[in-house]
Tab-separated table of C-alpha atoms (C1' of nucleotides) in Angstrom:
chain	number	residue	atom	x	y	z
A	68	MET	CA	-37.855	87.832	53.930
A	69	SER	CA	-40.662	86.300	51.891
A	70	THR	CA	-39.915	87.780	48.478
A	71	PRO	CA	-42.945	87.754	46.194
A	72	LYS	CA	-42.516	85.775	43.020
A	73	ARG	CA	-44.174	88.389	40.854
A	74	SER	CA	-43.627	92.138	40.960
A	75	ALA	CA	-46.607	94.164	42.131
A	76	HIS	CA	-46.830	96.454	39.132
A	77	LYS	CA	-47.061	93.570	36.674
A	78	PRO	CA	-49.362	91.023	38.226
A	79	ARG	CA	-50.317	87.697	36.713
A	80	ARG	CA	-52.961	88.404	34.132
A	81	SER	CA	-55.274	85.689	35.400
A	82	TYR	CA	-55.429	82.638	37.577
A	83	HIS	CA	-55.125	80.548	34.456
A	84	HIS	CA	-51.949	80.715	32.478
A	85	GLY	CA	-52.565	81.828	28.926
A	86	ASN	CA	-50.974	78.955	27.065
A	87	LEU	CA	-49.098	76.868	29.547
A	88	ARG	CA	-48.370	74.067	27.124
A	89	ARG	CA	-46.623	76.467	24.774
A	90	ALA	CA	-44.762	78.148	27.660
A	91	LEU	CA	-43.599	74.799	29.018
A	92	ILE	CA	-42.167	73.713	25.684
A	93	ASP	CA	-40.448	77.060	25.134
A	94	GLN	CA	-38.970	77.138	28.615
A	95	ALA	CA	-37.875	73.500	28.360
A	96	LEU	CA	-36.068	74.233	25.097
A	97	ALA	CA	-34.441	77.366	26.523
A	98	THR	CA	-33.223	75.431	29.561
A	99	ILE	CA	-31.936	72.570	27.421
A	100	GLN	CA	-30.063	74.954	25.155
A	101	ALA	CA	-28.576	76.878	28.066
A	102	GLU	CA	-27.824	74.159	30.615
A	103	GLY	CA	-28.308	70.800	28.958
A	104	VAL	CA	-31.012	68.192	29.300
A	105	ASP	CA	-29.803	66.976	32.702
A	106	ALA	CA	-30.507	70.389	34.210
A	107	LEU	CA	-34.133	70.233	33.129
A	108	THR	CA	-36.306	69.633	36.191
A	109	LEU	CA	-40.013	70.121	36.474
A	110	ARG	CA	-39.430	72.265	39.548
A	111	SER	CA	-37.051	74.701	37.868
A	112	ILE	CA	-39.097	74.929	34.709
A	113	GLY	CA	-42.223	75.619	36.728
A	114	ALA	CA	-40.489	78.265	38.810
A	115	ARG	CA	-39.262	80.080	35.728
A	116	ILE	CA	-42.715	80.234	34.234
A	117	GLY	CA	-44.245	81.111	37.566
A	118	VAL	CA	-46.337	78.008	37.927
A	119	SER	CA	-46.504	75.043	40.250
A	120	ARG	CA	-44.253	72.097	39.533
A	121	SER	CA	-47.237	69.851	39.041
A	122	ALA	CA	-49.122	72.157	36.683
A	123	LEU	CA	-47.389	70.389	33.803
A	124	TYR	CA	-49.504	67.288	34.306
A	125	ARG	CA	-52.553	69.128	33.036
A	126	HIS	CA	-50.880	69.289	29.587
A	127	PHE	CA	-48.432	66.380	29.425
A	128	ALA	CA	-48.596	62.808	30.610
A	129	ASP	CA	-45.175	63.099	32.221
A	130	LYS	CA	-41.729	64.625	31.835
A	131	ARG	CA	-40.856	62.370	28.930
A	132	ALA	CA	-43.910	63.587	27.037
A	133	LEU	CA	-42.616	67.141	27.406
A	134	LEU	CA	-39.240	66.079	25.999
A	135	THR	CA	-41.028	64.294	23.194
A	136	ALA	CA	-42.821	67.523	22.318
A	137	VAL	CA	-39.493	69.368	22.307
A	138	ALA	CA	-37.964	66.709	20.049
A	139	THR	CA	-40.966	66.910	17.729
A	140	GLU	CA	-40.466	70.635	17.256
A	141	GLY	CA	-36.759	69.970	16.817
A	142	PHE	CA	-37.431	67.749	13.836
A	143	ALA	CA	-39.726	70.389	12.379
A	144	ALA	CA	-36.990	73.009	12.776
A	145	LEU	CA	-34.401	70.705	11.242
A	146	ARG	CA	-36.676	69.915	8.328
A	147	GLN	CA	-37.223	73.594	7.679
A	148	LYS	CA	-33.459	74.246	7.606
A	149	LEU	CA	-32.945	71.376	5.188
A	150	VAL	CA	-35.773	72.387	2.884
A	151	SER	CA	-34.728	76.035	2.687
A	152	ALA	CA	-31.090	75.099	2.026
A	153	TRP	CA	-32.302	72.888	-0.806
A	154	GLU	CA	-34.882	75.221	-2.320
A	155	GLU	CA	-33.073	78.508	-1.871
A	156	GLY	CA	-29.915	76.855	-3.152
A	157	GLY	CA	-31.588	76.079	-6.461
A	158	ARG	CA	-32.275	72.332	-6.084
A	159	ASP	CA	-29.003	71.368	-7.702
A	160	GLU	CA	-25.823	69.660	-6.577
A	161	ALA	CA	-24.571	72.749	-4.749
A	162	ALA	CA	-27.915	73.005	-2.958
A	163	PHE	CA	-27.530	69.407	-1.869
A	164	ARG	CA	-24.117	70.165	-0.413
A	165	ALA	CA	-25.625	73.136	1.415
A	166	MET	CA	-28.256	70.784	2.802
A	167	GLY	CA	-25.606	68.515	4.263
A	168	ALA	CA	-23.749	71.428	5.811
A	169	ALA	CA	-27.010	72.807	7.202
A	170	TYR	CA	-27.720	69.487	8.887
A	171	VAL	CA	-24.362	69.239	10.608
A	172	HIS	CA	-24.406	72.883	11.629
A	173	PHE	CA	-27.884	72.548	13.110
A	174	ALA	CA	-26.608	69.743	15.326
A	175	ILE	CA	-23.383	71.436	16.352
A	176	GLU	CA	-25.108	74.715	17.119
A	177	ASN	CA	-27.823	73.016	19.176
A	178	PRO	CA	-26.080	70.012	20.732
A	179	SER	CA	-28.486	69.501	23.624
A	180	TYR	CA	-31.469	70.009	21.375
A	181	TYR	CA	-30.076	67.441	18.959
A	182	ARG	CA	-29.387	65.032	21.783
A	183	VAL	CA	-33.012	65.198	22.916
A	184	MET	CA	-34.023	64.331	19.367
A	185	PHE	CA	-31.649	61.384	19.020
A	186	GLY	CA	-30.333	60.561	22.466
A	187	GLY	CA	-32.947	58.022	23.407
A	188	PHE	CA	-34.778	60.288	25.828
A	189	VAL	CA	-37.980	59.906	23.906
A	190	ASP	CA	-39.966	56.800	23.114
A	191	GLN	CA	-37.967	54.665	20.769
A	192	GLU	CA	-40.225	51.651	20.587
A	193	ALA	CA	-43.830	52.730	20.090
A	194	ARG	CA	-42.893	56.292	19.242
A	195	ASP	CA	-45.195	59.176	19.721
A	196	PRO	CA	-47.144	59.473	16.442
A	197	GLU	CA	-46.538	63.209	16.110
A	198	LEU	CA	-42.823	62.761	16.708
A	199	ALA	CA	-42.702	59.943	14.190
A	200	ARG	CA	-44.500	62.120	11.655
A	201	GLU	CA	-42.105	65.061	12.016
A	202	ALA	CA	-39.039	62.821	11.998
A	203	MET	CA	-40.356	61.136	8.866
A	204	ALA	CA	-41.023	64.511	7.244
A	205	ALA	CA	-37.431	65.609	7.866
A	206	PHE	CA	-36.179	62.386	6.358
A	207	GLN	CA	-38.538	62.844	3.440
A	208	ALA	CA	-36.935	66.214	2.673
A	209	LEU	CA	-33.706	64.342	2.057
A	210	VAL	CA	-35.441	61.653	0.015
A	211	ASP	CA	-37.107	64.315	-2.168
A	212	ALA	CA	-33.809	66.061	-2.844
A	213	LEU	CA	-32.115	62.798	-3.775
A	214	ALA	CA	-34.996	61.800	-6.037
A	215	SER	CA	-34.750	65.152	-7.807
A	216	LEU	CA	-31.031	64.693	-8.406
A	217	GLN	CA	-31.687	61.174	-9.635
A	218	ARG	CA	-34.236	62.503	-12.119
A	219	ASP	CA	-31.552	64.876	-13.396
A	220	SER	CA	-29.196	61.900	-13.803
A	221	ILE	CA	-26.767	63.459	-11.373
A	222	LEU	CA	-27.028	60.577	-8.932
A	223	ARG	CA	-27.104	56.807	-9.345
A	224	SER	CA	-30.555	55.324	-9.763
A	225	ASP	CA	-30.292	53.168	-6.640
A	226	ASP	CA	-33.254	52.705	-4.325
A	227	THR	CA	-33.836	56.257	-3.121
A	228	VAL	CA	-34.751	55.375	0.441
A	229	LEU	CA	-31.690	53.193	0.797
A	230	MET	CA	-29.516	55.967	-0.573
A	231	ALA	CA	-31.201	58.444	1.767
A	232	ARG	CA	-30.461	56.226	4.742
A	233	TYR	CA	-26.848	56.101	3.680
A	234	VAL	CA	-26.631	59.881	3.438
A	235	TRP	CA	-28.574	60.375	6.667
A	236	ALA	CA	-26.257	58.016	8.526
A	237	LEU	CA	-23.266	59.970	7.273
A	238	VAL	CA	-24.493	63.419	8.275
A	239	HIS	CA	-25.910	62.068	11.516
A	240	GLY	CA	-22.569	60.462	12.305
A	241	MET	CA	-20.676	63.657	11.556
A	242	ALA	CA	-23.096	65.581	13.735
A	243	MET	CA	-22.597	63.173	16.624
A	244	LEU	CA	-18.824	63.311	16.272
A	245	GLY	CA	-19.065	67.076	16.431
A	246	ILE	CA	-21.342	67.042	19.466
A	247	ASP	CA	-19.195	64.526	21.309
A	248	GLY	CA	-16.197	66.818	20.953
A	249	ASN	CA	-14.251	64.788	18.416
A	250	LEU	CA	-13.972	67.714	16.032
A	251	ARG	CA	-12.748	70.330	18.443
A	252	GLU	CA	-9.773	71.624	16.490
A	253	PRO	CA	-10.798	74.839	14.725
A	254	GLY	CA	-12.127	74.110	11.258
A	255	ALA	CA	-12.241	70.353	11.806
A	256	ALA	CA	-15.999	70.161	11.381
A	257	GLU	CA	-15.974	72.269	8.216
A	258	GLN	CA	-13.050	70.277	6.832
A	259	LEU	CA	-14.814	66.979	7.488
A	260	VAL	CA	-18.071	68.166	5.961
A	261	HIS	CA	-16.227	69.425	2.911
A	262	TYR	CA	-14.346	66.166	2.503
A	263	ALA	CA	-17.471	64.095	3.130
A	264	VAL	CA	-19.433	65.965	0.490
A	265	GLU	CA	-16.681	65.300	-2.052
A	266	ARG	CA	-16.306	61.628	-1.210
A	267	LEU	CA	-20.041	61.158	-0.879
A	268	HIS	CA	-20.534	62.572	-4.328
A	269	THR	CA	-17.925	60.377	-5.890
A	270	GLY	CA	-19.577	57.487	-4.139
A	271	ILE	CA	-23.148	58.018	-5.169
A	272	ALA	CA	-22.721	59.855	-8.468
A	273	VAL	CA	-23.491	58.092	-11.713
A	274	ASP	CA	-20.472	55.978	-12.605
A	275	ARG	CA	-19.157	57.744	-15.723
A	276	THR	CA	-16.548	55.060	-16.356
A	277	ALA	CA	-19.304	52.516	-17.025
A	278	ARG	CA	-19.959	53.905	-20.506
A	279	THR	CA	-16.442	53.233	-21.726
A	280	SER	CA	-15.354	50.233	-19.689
A	281	ARG	CA	-18.479	48.114	-19.859
A	282	SER	CA	-21.049	46.995	-22.439
B	308	MET	CA	-40.585	39.057	57.914
B	309	SER	CA	-36.985	40.234	57.954
B	310	THR	CA	-35.524	38.040	55.221
B	311	PRO	CA	-31.743	37.811	55.371
B	312	LYS	CA	-29.951	39.061	52.283
B	313	ARG	CA	-27.429	36.205	52.242
B	314	SER	CA	-28.151	32.499	52.661
B	315	ALA	CA	-26.618	30.898	55.744
B	316	HIS	CA	-24.774	28.115	53.950
B	317	LYS	CA	-22.898	30.547	51.688
B	318	PRO	CA	-21.774	33.424	53.861
B	319	ARG	CA	-19.818	36.418	52.671
B	320	ARG	CA	-16.190	35.397	52.431
B	321	SER	CA	-14.954	38.374	54.372
B	322	TYR	CA	-15.938	41.778	55.606
B	323	HIS	CA	-14.059	43.227	52.681
B	324	HIS	CA	-15.302	42.526	49.224
B	325	GLY	CA	-12.724	40.822	47.075
B	326	ASN	CA	-12.623	43.223	44.173
B	327	LEU	CA	-15.497	45.592	44.534
B	328	ARG	CA	-14.388	47.891	41.729
B	329	ARG	CA	-14.443	44.994	39.261
B	330	ALA	CA	-17.789	43.749	40.599
B	331	LEU	CA	-19.344	47.218	40.332
B	332	ILE	CA	-18.309	47.607	36.703
B	333	ASP	CA	-19.506	44.114	35.808
B	334	GLN	CA	-22.832	44.564	37.543
B	335	ALA	CA	-23.310	48.020	36.026
B	336	LEU	CA	-22.722	46.617	32.550
B	337	ALA	CA	-25.075	43.693	33.180
B	338	THR	CA	-27.804	46.047	34.396
B	339	ILE	CA	-27.297	48.403	31.462
B	340	GLN	CA	-27.488	45.546	28.978
B	341	ALA	CA	-30.586	44.075	30.615
B	342	GLU	CA	-32.593	47.143	31.614
B	343	GLY	CA	-30.957	50.179	30.060
B	344	VAL	CA	-28.926	52.973	31.539
B	345	ASP	CA	-31.909	54.685	33.163
B	346	ALA	CA	-32.505	51.646	35.365
B	347	LEU	CA	-29.001	51.838	36.760
B	348	THR	CA	-29.195	53.097	40.345
B	349	LEU	CA	-26.492	52.892	42.963
B	350	ARG	CA	-28.980	51.307	45.325
B	351	SER	CA	-29.952	48.455	42.984
B	352	ILE	CA	-26.394	47.799	41.893
B	353	GLY	CA	-25.252	47.662	45.494
B	354	ALA	CA	-28.070	45.336	46.480
B	355	ARG	CA	-27.229	42.924	43.667
B	356	ILE	CA	-23.603	42.717	44.706
B	357	GLY	CA	-24.543	42.535	48.365
B	358	VAL	CA	-22.953	45.782	49.384
B	359	SER	CA	-24.079	49.117	50.730
B	360	ARG	CA	-25.207	51.757	48.271
B	361	SER	CA	-22.423	54.041	49.374
B	362	ALA	CA	-19.627	51.480	49.156
B	363	LEU	CA	-19.087	52.608	45.575
B	364	TYR	CA	-17.564	55.870	46.743
B	365	ARG	CA	-14.504	54.047	47.992
B	366	HIS	CA	-13.686	53.163	44.356
B	367	PHE	CA	-15.290	55.831	42.187
B	368	ALA	CA	-15.668	59.553	42.574
B	369	ASP	CA	-19.355	59.360	41.711
B	370	LYS	CA	-21.905	57.587	39.530
B	371	ARG	CA	-20.631	59.248	36.380
B	372	ALA	CA	-17.150	57.882	37.064
B	373	LEU	CA	-18.622	54.373	37.145
B	374	LEU	CA	-20.315	54.967	33.794
B	375	THR	CA	-17.051	56.349	32.443
B	376	ALA	CA	-15.323	53.127	33.462
B	377	VAL	CA	-18.025	51.099	31.699
B	378	ALA	CA	-17.626	53.236	28.578
B	379	THR	CA	-13.856	52.816	28.700
B	380	GLU	CA	-14.199	49.035	28.690
B	381	GLY	CA	-16.765	49.382	25.921
B	382	PHE	CA	-14.242	51.100	23.690
B	383	ALA	CA	-11.716	48.382	24.475
B	384	ALA	CA	-14.248	45.704	23.524
B	385	LEU	CA	-15.171	47.543	20.341
B	386	ARG	CA	-11.532	47.961	19.396
B	387	GLN	CA	-10.927	44.258	19.885
B	388	LYS	CA	-13.853	43.384	17.597
B	389	LEU	CA	-12.556	45.748	14.928
B	390	VAL	CA	-8.980	44.527	15.129
B	391	SER	CA	-9.891	40.840	14.971
B	392	ALA	CA	-12.261	41.405	12.048
B	393	TRP	CA	-9.422	43.164	10.249
B	394	GLU	CA	-6.598	40.781	11.110
B	395	GLU	CA	-8.506	37.502	10.907
B	396	GLY	CA	-10.064	38.713	7.671
B	397	GLY	CA	-6.634	39.000	6.098
B	398	ARG	CA	-6.101	42.784	6.136
B	399	ASP	CA	-7.581	43.256	2.696
B	400	GLU	CA	-10.625	44.931	1.271
B	401	ALA	CA	-12.921	42.134	2.390
B	402	ALA	CA	-11.482	42.400	5.882
B	403	PHE	CA	-12.245	46.113	5.865
B	404	ARG	CA	-15.855	45.397	4.966
B	405	ALA	CA	-15.999	42.890	7.812
B	406	MET	CA	-14.693	45.608	10.105
B	407	GLY	CA	-17.529	47.912	9.159
B	408	ALA	CA	-20.120	45.219	9.687
B	409	ALA	CA	-18.527	44.308	13.033
B	410	TYR	CA	-18.831	47.908	14.176
B	411	VAL	CA	-22.505	48.247	13.338
B	412	HIS	CA	-23.332	44.847	14.783
B	413	PHE	CA	-21.535	45.655	18.025
B	414	ALA	CA	-23.720	48.723	18.431
B	415	ILE	CA	-26.985	47.029	17.490
B	416	GLU	CA	-26.312	44.037	19.729
B	417	ASN	CA	-25.376	46.250	22.690
B	418	PRO	CA	-27.524	49.356	22.268
B	419	SER	CA	-27.424	50.532	25.879
B	420	TYR	CA	-23.713	49.815	26.111
B	421	TYR	CA	-23.164	51.822	22.968
B	422	ARG	CA	-25.301	54.653	24.262
B	423	VAL	CA	-23.190	54.919	27.409
B	424	MET	CA	-20.135	55.194	25.172
B	425	PHE	CA	-21.582	57.884	22.926
B	426	GLY	CA	-24.703	59.228	24.573
B	427	GLY	CA	-23.097	62.050	26.486
B	428	PHE	CA	-23.340	60.354	29.876
B	429	VAL	CA	-19.610	60.586	30.379
B	430	ASP	CA	-17.384	63.637	30.492
B	431	GLN	CA	-17.351	65.227	27.086
B	432	GLU	CA	-15.292	68.287	27.862
B	433	ALA	CA	-12.227	67.336	29.877
B	434	ARG	CA	-12.659	63.626	29.263
B	435	ASP	CA	-11.317	61.014	31.548
B	436	PRO	CA	-7.768	60.266	30.294
B	437	GLU	CA	-8.277	56.492	30.304
B	438	LEU	CA	-11.521	56.830	28.374
B	439	ALA	CA	-9.856	59.173	25.900
B	440	ARG	CA	-7.007	56.689	25.465
B	441	GLU	CA	-9.291	53.722	24.754
B	442	ALA	CA	-11.532	55.724	22.445
B	443	MET	CA	-8.463	56.909	20.583
B	444	ALA	CA	-7.132	53.347	20.343
B	445	ALA	CA	-10.386	52.153	18.788
B	446	PHE	CA	-10.234	54.993	16.289
B	447	GLN	CA	-6.594	54.175	15.616
B	448	ALA	CA	-7.565	50.629	14.624
B	449	LEU	CA	-9.589	52.169	11.814
B	450	VAL	CA	-6.784	54.556	10.871
B	451	ASP	CA	-4.300	51.667	10.709
B	452	ALA	CA	-6.538	49.624	8.450
B	453	LEU	CA	-7.083	52.562	6.108
B	454	ALA	CA	-3.350	53.328	6.013
B	455	SER	CA	-2.643	49.709	5.110
B	456	LEU	CA	-5.125	49.824	2.244
B	457	GLN	CA	-3.643	53.111	1.107
B	458	ARG	CA	-0.188	51.528	1.033
B	459	ASP	CA	-1.608	48.810	-1.191
B	460	SER	CA	-2.999	51.519	-3.482
B	461	ILE	CA	-6.500	50.239	-2.874
B	462	LEU	CA	-7.662	53.513	-1.361
B	463	ARG	CA	-7.101	57.143	-2.277
B	464	SER	CA	-4.072	58.751	-0.711
B	465	ASP	CA	-6.110	61.409	1.112
B	466	ASP	CA	-5.223	62.450	4.651
B	467	THR	CA	-5.749	59.210	6.546
B	468	VAL	CA	-7.211	60.746	9.700
B	469	LEU	CA	-9.678	62.767	7.662
B	470	MET	CA	-10.679	59.658	5.747
B	471	ALA	CA	-10.989	57.750	9.005
B	472	ARG	CA	-13.290	60.406	10.438
B	473	TYR	CA	-15.435	60.109	7.341
B	474	VAL	CA	-15.684	56.342	7.671
B	475	TRP	CA	-16.205	56.540	11.434
B	476	ALA	CA	-19.032	59.026	10.989
B	477	LEU	CA	-20.697	56.710	8.501
B	478	VAL	CA	-20.572	53.561	10.635
B	479	HIS	CA	-21.420	55.558	13.758
B	480	GLY	CA	-24.411	57.061	11.996
B	481	MET	CA	-25.630	53.675	10.795
B	482	ALA	CA	-25.208	52.311	14.292
B	483	MET	CA	-27.254	55.146	15.770
B	484	LEU	CA	-29.974	54.724	13.161
B	485	GLY	CA	-30.131	51.062	14.083
B	486	ILE	CA	-30.248	51.750	17.816
B	487	ASP	CA	-32.919	54.409	17.439
B	488	GLY	CA	-35.157	51.917	15.696
B	489	ASN	CA	-34.984	53.366	12.197
B	490	LEU	CA	-33.880	50.050	10.705
B	491	ARG	CA	-36.512	47.833	12.227
B	492	GLU	CA	-37.684	46.057	9.112
B	493	PRO	CA	-36.005	42.639	8.972
B	494	GLY	CA	-32.758	42.831	7.040
B	495	ALA	CA	-32.781	46.616	6.872
B	496	ALA	CA	-29.565	46.962	8.860
B	497	GLU	CA	-27.729	44.349	6.797
B	498	GLN	CA	-29.019	45.880	3.585
B	499	LEU	CA	-27.854	49.350	4.598
B	500	VAL	CA	-24.424	48.103	5.682
B	501	HIS	CA	-24.035	46.231	2.416
B	502	TYR	CA	-25.048	49.246	0.373
B	503	ALA	CA	-22.864	51.579	2.446
B	504	VAL	CA	-19.802	49.392	1.979
B	505	GLU	CA	-20.314	49.445	-1.778
B	506	ARG	CA	-20.897	53.184	-2.014
B	507	LEU	CA	-18.186	53.926	0.492
B	508	HIS	CA	-15.718	51.977	-1.580
B	509	THR	CA	-16.602	53.703	-4.780
B	510	GLY	CA	-16.192	56.941	-2.910
B	511	ILE	CA	-12.800	56.420	-1.340
B	512	ALA	CA	-11.182	53.961	-3.744
B	513	VAL	CA	-8.420	55.135	-6.041
B	514	ASP	CA	-10.043	56.820	-8.994
B	515	ARG	CA	-9.183	54.455	-11.845
B	516	THR	CA	-10.516	56.851	-14.459
B	517	ALA	CA	-7.788	59.372	-13.562
B	518	ARG	CA	-5.112	57.363	-15.345
B	519	THR	CA	-6.818	57.632	-18.727
B	520	SER	CA	-8.553	60.997	-18.490
B	521	ARG	CA	-5.790	63.089	-16.929
B	522	SER	CA	-2.021	63.697	-17.337
C	1428	DA	C1'	-8.298	50.282	54.576
C	1429	DC	C1'	-12.859	49.288	53.639
C	1430	DC	C1'	-17.715	49.325	54.355
C	1431	DT	C1'	-22.273	50.609	56.879
C	1432	DG	C1'	-26.357	53.206	57.805
C	1433	DA	C1'	-28.546	57.298	58.964
C	1434	DA	C1'	-29.162	61.837	57.186
C	1435	DC	C1'	-29.516	65.375	53.596
C	1436	DA	C1'	-31.079	67.717	49.629
C	1437	DC	C1'	-32.889	66.676	45.746
C	1438	DC	C1'	-36.209	64.475	42.069
C	1439	DG	C1'	-40.883	62.946	39.359
C	1440	DT	C1'	-45.497	61.947	40.336
C	1441	DT	C1'	-50.098	61.748	42.721
C	1442	DC	C1'	-54.175	63.707	44.579
C	1443	DA	C1'	-57.341	66.100	47.506
C	1444	DA	C1'	-58.314	70.780	47.731
C	1445	DG	C1'	-58.734	75.404	46.123
C	1446	DT	C1'	-60.466	79.172	42.457
D	889	DA	C1'	-61.292	73.564	33.540
D	890	DC	C1'	-57.061	74.665	35.481
D	891	DC	C1'	-53.746	75.077	39.056
D	892	DT	C1'	-51.833	74.549	44.036
D	893	DG	C1'	-49.373	72.428	47.735
D	894	DA	C1'	-48.643	68.748	50.702
D	895	DA	C1'	-47.335	64.021	50.549
D	896	DC	C1'	-45.043	59.924	48.656
D	897	DA	C1'	-41.516	57.034	47.015
D	898	DC	C1'	-37.607	57.504	44.980
D	899	DC	C1'	-32.608	59.225	43.863
D	900	DG	C1'	-27.154	60.520	44.453
D	901	DT	C1'	-24.107	61.942	47.892
D	902	DT	C1'	-21.999	62.859	52.543
D	903	DC	C1'	-20.119	61.515	56.841
D	904	DA	C1'	-19.594	59.844	61.454
D	905	DA	C1'	-19.274	55.372	63.051
D	906	DG	C1'	-18.231	50.577	62.918
D	907	DT	C1'	-14.815	46.326	61.856
DNA sequence: ACCTGAACACCGTTCAAGT
DNA sequence: ACCTGAACACCGTTCAAGT
């Protein structure tokens, strides 16, 4: 009747869990990816790790703090994808397009993860400083790429942060449309990204007509 | 000790509530606007209307169905704002800009409302048909405006739905950035919308250089 | 037909107690 | 120092019973 939670031949290594904080974050992410953020309960997450449901409070202030930690790592993962698309792509226009595609694909492949990052589950007002730092770093990756393209006279010399916000809003919006199921037809997401990259470029590229039509 | 829930001089008009479904939606929206979607409980909403916490089940399948109804009305309200900005603006380019600003302002002024509409609280998969209809109608308002501008040769003659998705993603993304607190500096939202409208236009307007450089 | 109120199975969080 | 387990105050939902 009373089934033991741990098999006898592989007992818990010690009374103390090795790195419970790490295990909690990993298990939270796995649950979110597999079943969505609504299915994440402290009870289930504790059971899967083999720990009491209140053990979490030794490492996090509350459930929201755990989600904040997940979101923080999400921004770090996103940033890494963006940076490698940019750098491995050769830091040119094509690399920038790859960056945009990488962003949207990250969101569509990890919808629940993305929703934790942007869905308002974490502190919006006085954000967690670590979360704010990682989110800012991801944004900075975009700013750096734009600044580089501006230096090469490929993009307009507008305020870089303003331009970055414009681009971020666009990819973020496409990602949300994809997550919300508005791009369900096969190829719709790829088609939109492709179109957006073309129209975005025409929009923010240096205006080559200015040389002949003005001054 | 036992304080009565209703004052004696203004008794309940009847055992049956006049239009409980309407009252539930209104109260849910009011609570969402005032305290956010997390604060919305069936108990509190019932208490405010003066009805049992389980009375809701006579009119909605569950709590999610109530939120779906709120989201459905949200899309109707959004559509109305878009259409009046477009029509009262004179159905020209300036009117289209007003439409974009109206969209972002709707979201920023009603963040929790907007989050219910897009935050994944409602059915994403097999969406409620009424919700799908209203969401589609709001999107159609954008498609119609773009088609009109295409007819006037103000915009490129690209696939209108694809172009509409591009524009929708952009305004949706700006709205989400605003809601998530990334545009907190005073004027940041207005500045971004202004910049976006300019760059969007240059991106999707008919390419006037094509006439001289090609064919 | 419409609503109540007790009951049920959950949930996050707290805290004295264990190791 | 770290974790347990009972307790607490909630929550959405169900259902027999009331009007």
